[in-house]
Coordinates of C-alpha atoms and ligand atoms in Angstrom, one line a residue:
M195 CA -4.7 -26.1 3.5
S196 CA -1.6 -24.0 3.9
R197 CA 0.9 -22.5 6.4
V198 CA 1.3 -18.8 6.3
L199 CA 3.8 -16.6 8.2
V200 CA 2.6 -13.0 8.7
I201 CA 5.4 -10.5 9.6
G202 CA 4.1 -7.4 11.3
C203 CA 1.1 -7.0 13.7
G204 CA 0.1 -3.4 13.3
G205 CA -3.1 -1.8 11.9
V206 CA -3.1 -3.4 8.5
A207 CA -1.7 -6.8 9.6
S208 CA -4.4 -7.2 12.2
V209 CA -7.2 -6.8 9.6
A210 CA -5.4 -9.2 7.1
I211 CA -5.0 -11.8 9.9
Q212 CA -8.6 -11.6 11.0
K213 CA -9.7 -11.9 7.3
C214 CA -7.4 -15.0 6.8
C215 CA -9.1 -16.5 9.8
Q216 CA -12.5 -16.1 7.9
A217 CA -11.1 -18.5 5.3
S218 CA -9.5 -21.1 7.5
D219 CA -10.0 -23.8 4.8
V220 CA -7.2 -22.1 2.9
F221 CA -5.3 -20.4 5.8
S222 CA -5.3 -23.5 8.1
E223 CA -2.0 -22.6 9.9
L224 CA -0.9 -19.1 10.6
C225 CA 2.1 -17.7 12.5
I226 CA 1.9 -14.1 13.5
A227 CA 5.5 -12.7 14.0
S228 CA 6.6 -9.2 14.8
R229 CA 9.1 -7.2 16.7
T230 CA 6.7 -6.8 19.7
K231 CA 5.5 -10.3 20.4
S232 CA 2.9 -9.2 23.0
K233 CA 0.8 -7.6 20.1
C234 CA 0.8 -10.9 18.3
D235 CA -0.2 -12.7 21.4
A236 CA -3.0 -10.2 22.1
L237 CA -4.4 -10.7 18.6
A238 CA -4.1 -14.5 18.8
D239 CA -6.0 -14.4 22.1
K240 CA -8.7 -12.3 20.5
L241 CA -9.2 -14.8 17.8
A242 CA -9.0 -17.9 20.0
G243 CA -12.2 -20.0 19.7
K244 CA -13.5 -17.8 16.8
T245 CA -11.7 -19.5 14.0
K246 CA -10.6 -22.9 12.8
T247 CA -7.2 -21.5 11.8
N248 CA -4.5 -22.8 14.1
I249 CA -2.5 -19.6 15.2
T250 CA 0.9 -19.5 16.8
T251 CA 3.1 -16.4 17.5
A252 CA 6.8 -15.5 17.4
R253 CA 9.1 -12.6 17.9
V254 CA 11.2 -11.5 14.9
D255 CA 13.3 -8.5 14.0
A256 CA 12.8 -8.5 10.3
D257 CA 15.7 -6.1 9.8
N258 CA 17.9 -9.1 10.6
V259 CA 17.8 -11.5 7.6
N260 CA 19.2 -14.4 9.7
E261 CA 16.3 -14.1 12.2
V262 CA 13.8 -14.2 9.4
I263 CA 15.6 -17.2 7.9
A264 CA 15.6 -19.0 11.3
L265 CA 11.9 -18.4 11.8
I266 CA 11.0 -19.5 8.2
R267 CA 13.1 -22.7 8.7
A268 CA 11.4 -23.4 12.0
Y269 CA 7.8 -22.7 10.8
K270 CA 8.1 -23.9 7.2
P271 CA 5.4 -21.7 5.7
D272 CA 4.2 -21.8 2.1
L273 CA 4.0 -18.0 1.9
V274 CA 5.4 -15.1 3.9
M275 CA 3.1 -12.1 4.1
N276 CA 5.2 -9.0 4.8
I277 CA 2.9 -6.5 6.5
A278 CA 5.6 -4.9 8.6
L279 CA 7.1 -1.7 7.0
P280 CA 8.6 -1.0 3.6
Y281 CA 12.1 -0.9 5.3
Q282 CA 11.9 -4.7 5.7
D283 CA 11.0 -5.7 2.1
L284 CA 14.5 -6.6 1.0
T285 CA 15.6 -8.6 4.1
I286 CA 12.3 -10.6 3.9
M287 CA 12.7 -11.2 0.2
D288 CA 16.2 -12.4 0.8
A289 CA 15.1 -14.8 3.5
C290 CA 12.3 -16.1 1.2
L291 CA 14.8 -16.8 -1.5
T292 CA 17.1 -18.5 0.8
C293 CA 14.3 -20.8 2.2
G294 CA 12.4 -21.3 -1.1
V295 CA 9.1 -19.6 0.0
H296 CA 6.7 -17.3 -1.8
Y297 CA 6.6 -13.7 -0.8
M298 CA 4.1 -10.8 -0.8
D299 CA 3.9 -7.2 0.7
T300 CA 1.8 -4.1 0.7
A301 CA 4.3 -1.3 0.0
N302 CA 7.4 -1.0 -2.1
Y303 CA 10.9 -0.7 -0.6
E304 CA 12.3 2.4 0.9
P305 CA 15.2 2.6 3.3
E306 CA 14.7 3.6 6.9
D307 CA 17.9 5.7 6.7
T308 CA 17.7 7.9 3.7
D309 CA 21.1 9.4 4.5
D310 CA 23.0 6.1 4.1
P311 CA 25.6 7.1 1.5
A312 CA 25.5 3.8 -0.5
W313 CA 21.7 4.1 -0.9
R314 CA 21.8 7.8 -1.5
A315 CA 24.2 7.4 -4.5
V316 CA 21.8 5.0 -6.2
Y317 CA 18.8 7.2 -5.3
E318 CA 20.4 10.4 -6.7
K319 CA 21.3 8.6 -10.0
R320 CA 17.7 7.4 -10.2
C321 CA 16.3 10.9 -9.6
R322 CA 18.4 12.3 -12.4
E323 CA 17.6 9.4 -14.8
A324 CA 14.0 8.6 -14.1
G325 CA 12.9 12.1 -13.2
F326 CA 11.0 11.6 -9.9
S327 CA 12.4 12.0 -6.4
A328 CA 10.2 10.0 -4.0
Y329 CA 12.3 7.8 -1.7
F330 CA 10.5 4.7 -2.8
D331 CA 10.6 3.0 -6.2
Y332 CA 10.3 -0.5 -7.6
S333 CA 13.9 -0.8 -8.9
W334 CA 15.2 -2.5 -5.7
Q335 CA 12.5 -5.2 -5.8
W336 CA 12.4 -5.6 -9.5
A337 CA 16.1 -6.5 -9.3
Y338 CA 15.0 -9.8 -7.7
R339 CA 13.0 -10.9 -10.7
E340 CA 15.5 -13.3 -12.2
R341 CA 16.3 -14.9 -8.8
F342 CA 12.6 -15.5 -8.0
E343 CA 12.0 -16.8 -11.5
K344 CA 14.9 -19.3 -11.3
A345 CA 13.8 -20.4 -7.8
G346 CA 10.3 -21.1 -9.1
L347 CA 8.9 -18.6 -6.5
T348 CA 6.4 -15.8 -6.7
A349 CA 6.9 -12.3 -5.1
L350 CA 3.7 -10.2 -5.2
L351 CA 4.4 -6.6 -4.6
G352 CA 2.1 -3.9 -3.2
C353 CA -1.1 -5.8 -2.6
G354 CA -3.0 -3.3 -0.5
F355 CA -5.7 -1.0 -1.9
D356 CA -3.4 1.7 -3.5
P357 CA -1.1 0.2 -4.5
G358 CA -3.0 -3.1 -5.1
V359 CA -6.7 -2.9 -5.9
T360 CA -6.2 0.2 -8.0
Q361 CA -3.9 -1.8 -10.3
A362 CA -6.5 -4.7 -10.4
Y363 CA -9.0 -2.0 -11.5
C364 CA -6.7 -1.0 -14.3
A365 CA -6.2 -4.6 -15.4
Y366 CA -10.0 -5.0 -15.3
A367 CA -10.6 -1.9 -17.4
A368 CA -8.0 -3.0 -19.9
K369 CA -9.5 -6.5 -20.1
H370 CA -13.2 -5.8 -20.1
E371 CA -14.0 -2.1 -20.8
F372 CA -11.5 -0.6 -23.3
D373 CA -9.6 -1.4 -26.5
V374 CA -7.3 1.5 -25.7
I375 CA -6.9 3.4 -22.4
D376 CA -5.6 7.0 -22.8
T377 CA -5.7 8.3 -19.3
I378 CA -5.9 6.9 -15.7
D379 CA -6.7 9.1 -12.7
I380 CA -6.5 7.3 -9.4
L381 CA -8.6 9.0 -6.7
D382 CA -8.1 8.2 -3.0
C383 CA -10.6 9.9 -0.8
N384 CA -10.8 9.5 2.9
G385 CA -14.0 11.2 4.1
G386 CA -13.5 10.0 7.6
D387 CA -13.2 12.2 10.7
H388 CA -11.3 10.9 13.8
G389 CA -11.8 14.0 15.9
Y390 CA -8.1 14.7 16.5
P391 CA -6.6 17.9 15.1
F392 CA -3.8 15.8 13.5
A393 CA -3.3 12.1 13.1
T394 CA -2.3 9.8 10.3
N395 CA -4.4 6.8 9.2
F396 CA -1.5 4.4 8.7
N397 CA 2.1 4.3 10.0
P398 CA 2.9 8.1 10.5
E399 CA 6.5 7.9 9.4
V400 CA 5.7 6.2 6.1
N401 CA 2.6 8.4 5.6
L402 CA 4.3 11.7 6.2
R403 CA 7.3 10.9 4.1
E404 CA 4.9 10.0 1.2
V405 CA 2.8 13.2 1.3
S406 CA 5.6 15.6 1.9
A407 CA 7.6 14.4 -1.1
P408 CA 7.4 16.3 -4.5
A409 CA 4.4 15.3 -6.5
S410 CA 4.7 13.7 -9.9
Y411 CA 2.7 12.1 -12.7
W412 CA 3.4 10.2 -15.9
E413 CA 2.7 11.9 -19.2
N414 CA 3.7 10.9 -22.8
G415 CA 6.4 8.5 -21.7
H416 CA 8.1 10.5 -18.9
W417 CA 7.7 11.8 -15.4
V418 CA 6.5 15.4 -14.7
E419 CA 7.5 16.5 -11.2
I420 CA 6.0 19.5 -9.4
P421 CA 6.3 20.8 -5.9
A422 CA 4.4 18.9 -3.1
M423 CA 0.7 19.9 -2.9
S424 CA 1.0 22.4 -5.7
F425 CA -1.8 20.8 -7.9
K426 CA -5.1 21.2 -6.1
S427 CA -8.6 20.5 -7.4
T428 CA -12.0 19.4 -6.0
Y429 CA -14.0 16.3 -6.7
T430 CA -17.5 15.2 -5.6
F431 CA -17.2 11.6 -4.4
D432 CA -20.1 9.1 -4.2
E433 CA -21.3 8.8 -0.5
V434 CA -18.7 11.3 0.7
G435 CA -19.4 14.6 -1.1
E436 CA -17.1 17.3 -2.3
K437 CA -13.5 17.2 -1.2
D438 CA -10.2 19.0 -2.0
I439 CA -7.9 16.7 -3.8
Y440 CA -4.1 17.0 -4.3
L441 CA -1.9 15.4 -6.9
L442 CA 0.8 13.1 -5.3
H443 CA 3.5 10.8 -6.5
H444 CA 2.4 7.2 -5.8
E445 CA 4.1 3.9 -6.3
E446 CA 1.6 2.2 -8.7
I447 CA 2.1 5.0 -11.3
E448 CA 5.6 3.6 -11.9
S449 CA 4.5 0.0 -12.5
L450 CA 1.4 0.9 -14.5
A451 CA 3.6 3.1 -16.8
V452 CA 5.7 0.0 -17.5
H453 CA 2.9 -2.6 -17.8
L454 CA 0.3 -0.4 -19.7
P455 CA 2.8 1.5 -21.9
D456 CA 0.2 2.9 -24.3
V457 CA -1.5 4.9 -21.6
K458 CA -0.7 8.6 -22.2
R459 CA -1.2 10.0 -18.7
I460 CA -1.4 8.5 -15.2
R461 CA -2.1 10.6 -12.2
F462 CA -2.8 10.0 -8.5
F463 CA -4.9 12.3 -6.2
M464 CA -5.6 12.1 -2.5
T465 CA -7.9 14.1 -0.4
F466 CA -6.5 16.2 2.5
G467 CA -8.3 18.6 4.9
Q468 CA -6.8 22.0 5.6
S469 CA -6.0 21.1 9.2
Y470 CA -3.9 18.1 8.1
L471 CA -2.0 20.2 5.6
T472 CA -1.4 23.1 8.0
H473 CA 0.0 20.7 10.6
M474 CA 2.1 18.9 8.1
R475 CA 3.7 22.1 6.7
C476 CA 4.4 23.4 10.2
L477 CA 6.0 20.1 11.3
Q478 CA 8.0 20.1 8.1
N479 CA 9.1 23.7 8.6
V480 CA 10.3 23.1 12.1
G481 CA 12.2 19.9 11.1
M482 CA 10.0 17.4 12.8
L483 CA 9.7 15.3 9.6
S484 CA 13.5 14.9 9.3
T485 CA 15.0 11.4 9.4
L486 CA 18.4 12.8 10.5
P487 CA 19.3 12.0 14.1
V488 CA 19.8 15.0 16.4
E489 CA 21.5 15.2 19.8
F490 CA 19.0 16.1 22.6
E491 CA 20.0 16.2 26.3
G492 CA 22.6 13.5 25.8
H493 CA 20.3 11.3 23.7
E494 CA 20.2 10.8 19.9
I495 CA 16.7 11.1 18.5
V496 CA 15.3 11.0 15.0
P497 CA 12.7 13.8 14.8
I498 CA 10.1 11.8 12.7
K499 CA 10.4 8.8 15.0
F500 CA 9.9 11.0 18.0
L501 CA 6.8 12.6 16.3
K502 CA 5.5 9.0 15.7
A503 CA 5.7 8.4 19.4
L504 CA 3.6 11.5 20.1
L505 CA 0.9 11.0 17.5
P506 CA -2.1 8.8 18.0
D507 CA -1.4 5.2 17.1
P508 CA -3.4 4.6 13.8
S509 CA -4.6 1.3 15.1
T510 CA -6.5 3.1 17.9
L511 CA -8.4 5.4 15.6
G512 CA -11.1 2.8 14.8
P513 CA -13.7 3.6 17.5
R514 CA -13.6 7.4 16.9
T515 CA -13.5 7.5 13.1
H516 CA -16.8 8.2 11.3
G517 CA -17.5 8.6 7.6
K518 CA -16.5 6.7 4.5
T519 CA -13.6 6.1 2.1
N520 CA -14.0 6.1 -1.7
I521 CA -11.0 4.9 -3.7
G522 CA -10.9 4.1 -7.4
C523 CA -9.8 4.9 -10.9
I524 CA -11.3 7.0 -13.7
F525 CA -10.3 5.9 -17.2
T526 CA -10.7 7.6 -20.6
G527 CA -10.1 5.8 -23.9
K528 CA -11.8 4.0 -26.7
K529 CA -14.0 0.9 -27.1
D530 CA -15.2 -0.3 -30.5
G531 CA -13.9 3.0 -32.1
R532 CA -15.9 5.2 -29.7
D533 CA -14.6 7.6 -27.0
K534 CA -15.5 6.3 -23.5
S535 CA -14.9 7.1 -19.8
Y536 CA -15.4 4.7 -16.9
Y537 CA -15.0 4.9 -13.1
I538 CA -14.5 1.9 -10.9
Y539 CA -14.3 2.4 -7.1
N540 CA -15.1 1.0 -3.7
V541 CA -16.9 2.8 -0.8
C542 CA -16.0 1.7 2.7
D543 CA -17.6 2.8 6.0
H544 CA -15.2 3.4 8.9
Q545 CA -17.7 2.4 11.6
A546 CA -18.8 -0.8 9.7
C547 CA -15.1 -1.8 9.6
Y548 CA -14.8 -1.1 13.3
R549 CA -17.8 -3.3 14.1
E550 CA -16.4 -6.1 12.0
V551 CA -12.7 -6.2 12.9
G552 CA -12.0 -3.3 15.4
S553 CA -10.2 -1.1 12.8
Q554 CA -10.8 2.0 10.7
A555 CA -11.3 1.7 7.0
I556 CA -7.8 2.6 5.9
S557 CA -6.4 -0.5 7.7
Y558 CA -9.4 -2.5 6.4
T559 CA -9.1 -1.4 2.8
T560 CA -5.4 -2.4 2.9
G561 CA -5.7 -5.6 5.0
V562 CA -8.5 -7.2 3.0
P563 CA -6.6 -7.0 -0.4
A564 CA -3.5 -8.4 1.3
M565 CA -5.5 -11.4 2.4
C566 CA -7.2 -11.7 -1.0
G567 CA -3.7 -11.5 -2.7
A568 CA -2.5 -14.3 -0.4
L569 CA -5.6 -16.3 -1.3
M570 CA -4.8 -15.9 -5.0
L571 CA -1.3 -17.2 -4.5
L572 CA -2.2 -20.1 -2.1
T573 CA -5.1 -21.4 -4.3
G574 CA -2.9 -21.2 -7.5
K575 CA -5.2 -18.6 -9.2
W576 CA -2.2 -16.4 -9.5
N577 CA 0.6 -18.7 -10.4
K578 CA 3.8 -17.6 -12.1
S579 CA 7.4 -17.4 -11.0
G580 CA 9.1 -14.0 -10.7
V581 CA 8.4 -10.6 -9.1
Y582 CA 5.1 -9.1 -10.0
T583 CA 2.7 -6.2 -9.3
V584 CA -1.0 -6.7 -9.2
E585 CA -1.9 -5.5 -12.7
E586 CA 0.2 -8.3 -14.1
F587 CA -2.3 -10.9 -12.9
D588 CA -5.9 -11.8 -14.0
P589 CA -8.0 -9.3 -12.1
D590 CA -11.3 -11.3 -12.2
P591 CA -10.7 -13.9 -9.4
F592 CA -9.1 -11.1 -7.2
L593 CA -12.1 -8.7 -7.6
A594 CA -14.4 -11.6 -6.9
A595 CA -12.5 -12.3 -3.7
L596 CA -12.6 -8.7 -2.7
E597 CA -16.4 -8.7 -3.2
E598 CA -16.7 -11.8 -1.0
Y599 CA -14.5 -10.5 1.8
G600 CA -15.9 -6.9 2.1
L601 CA -14.7 -4.6 -0.6
P602 CA -17.3 -4.7 -3.4
R603 CA -16.7 -2.5 -6.5
R604 CA -19.1 0.1 -7.9
E605 CA -19.0 1.4 -11.5
R606 CA -20.0 4.6 -13.3
R607 CA -20.2 5.3 -17.0
D608 CA -19.4 8.9 -18.1
P609 CA -18.1 10.1 -14.7
A610 CA -17.1 13.7 -14.1
P611 CA -13.5 14.1 -15.0
V612 CA -10.8 15.6 -12.7
E613 CA -10.4 19.2 -13.9
Ligands
NDP271 P1 2.0 -0.2 11.7 O1 3.1 0.8 12.1 O2 0.7 -0.1 12.3 O3 2.5 -1.7 11.9 C1 3.8 -2.1 11.5 C2 4.1 -3.4 12.1 O4 5.4 -3.9 11.7 C3 4.2 -3.4 13.6 O5 3.6 -4.5 14.2 C4 5.6 -3.3 13.9 O6 6.1 -3.8 15.1 C5 6.1 -4.2 12.8 N1 7.5 -4.0 12.5 C6 8.2 -2.8 12.3 N2 9.5 -3.0 12.1 C7 9.7 -4.4 12.3 C8 10.8 -5.2 12.2 N3 12.1 -4.7 12.0 N4 10.7 -6.5 12.4 C9 9.5 -7.1 12.7 N5 8.3 -6.3 12.7 C10 8.5 -5.0 12.5 O7 1.9 -0.1 10.1 P2 0.6 -0.3 9.2 O8 -0.1 -1.5 9.7 O9 -0.2 1.0 9.2 O10 1.2 -0.5 7.8 C11 1.7 -1.7 7.4 C12 2.2 -1.7 6.0 O11 1.1 -1.4 5.1 C13 3.3 -0.6 5.7 O12 4.3 -1.1 4.9 C14 2.4 0.5 5.0 O13 3.2 1.3 4.1 C15 1.5 -0.4 4.2 N6 0.3 0.3 3.7 C16 -0.1 0.0 2.4 C17 -1.3 0.6 1.9 C18 -1.8 0.2 0.6 O14 -2.9 0.6 0.2 N7 -1.0 -0.5 -0.2 C19 -2.1 1.5 2.7 C20 -1.6 1.7 4.1 C21 -0.5 1.1 4.5 P3 6.1 -2.9 16.5 O15 4.7 -3.0 17.0 O16 7.2 -3.5 17.3 O17 6.4 -1.5 16.0

């Protein structure tokens, strides 16, 4: 029996909420709060009569810490699930600390305004010192470690699929499959087709910022940064087939490099079709991915926000997306003195997700782990004070929950390496 406050009611949150309602013995009371309350009400109406979870809704602007504090004080949750945007991570963490409530999210902090001089000074110093230039990194949230520890509270960061399940796969490989892990390649394949010439599968602004950033990977104790989309290969994925893959910077590389310090190389690859890349380059070249406001006919507009308004809403892609996702990790290393390679992954069918929860597989593969992470915290299976990423917890109960709630794992011995 627990009370949970979910902030955000977009594509990912709506899956997580529906999954929480499948475990109403744990998620007995749920408040859905977001900037647009009508979306929360619509989801609550959809679930009415189909779950024993008691659902209420509220409006909150999570950029405003006092509004979040007031809502937490009024609702008194045991846990706040932040499934809004990475921009709200710090305000919601601050509110959780003030009110003495556990916290979790699905993506690490980045600021909405990347031209804010105070943030930019810290960012530029980090680029020089750490050696990668993505806008997001863990330093902002890791700075809360001591305060969460002292308050006896847990903050679970990045509990979607990647980041999230991919780190649980790493913890599982380290616990059960290897004595020494030498390399990790994380492979994120979306073999789905939504029929649009260009659309993103999750929040367009966050997605386009991520994929247009310089690529980087971890090797022999430091970052190697290369131009965006400059490392291309192909890989044949189970149940999807051969796809072009591109090396990207991704947030879990940063935490894995800290928590698995003996691993020599950690890389992340994502599949992209040529149409997506051509559109993205064109939009970048004409300035449509800029976060800098421009004056247009007497109004100030931010190009990437305007673009988001034009693009299909990812939460509407469910009915038209066909095909499968395949996301997982390939490891090399040693077990009992012998060289070994191992691949652990999940295959998820877009249409099966749509039939179950009305969403495509990208929202599903993020929302289910968010719910399973909350389940670990609420049932005490993951129970330590401080700020943690997924690989710092026991992967076994989490992988068992993923299996039960729709994301079973598959394994391969001696998989083909990424060349
Ligand atoms: P959406 O844009 O679909 O939904 C975001 C939700 O947050 C909306 O309901 C939005 O409200 C709400 N929101 C935005 N700003 C505020 C605010 N200031 N106060 C309160 N609510 C707010 O995003 P997604 O569902 O696609 O993504 C959700 C999160 O999941 C993101 O952080 C994304 O980066 C992360 N993600 C993680 C993945 C992983 O594997 N780890 C994979 C995919 C996504 P409104 O309707 O008013 O705009």
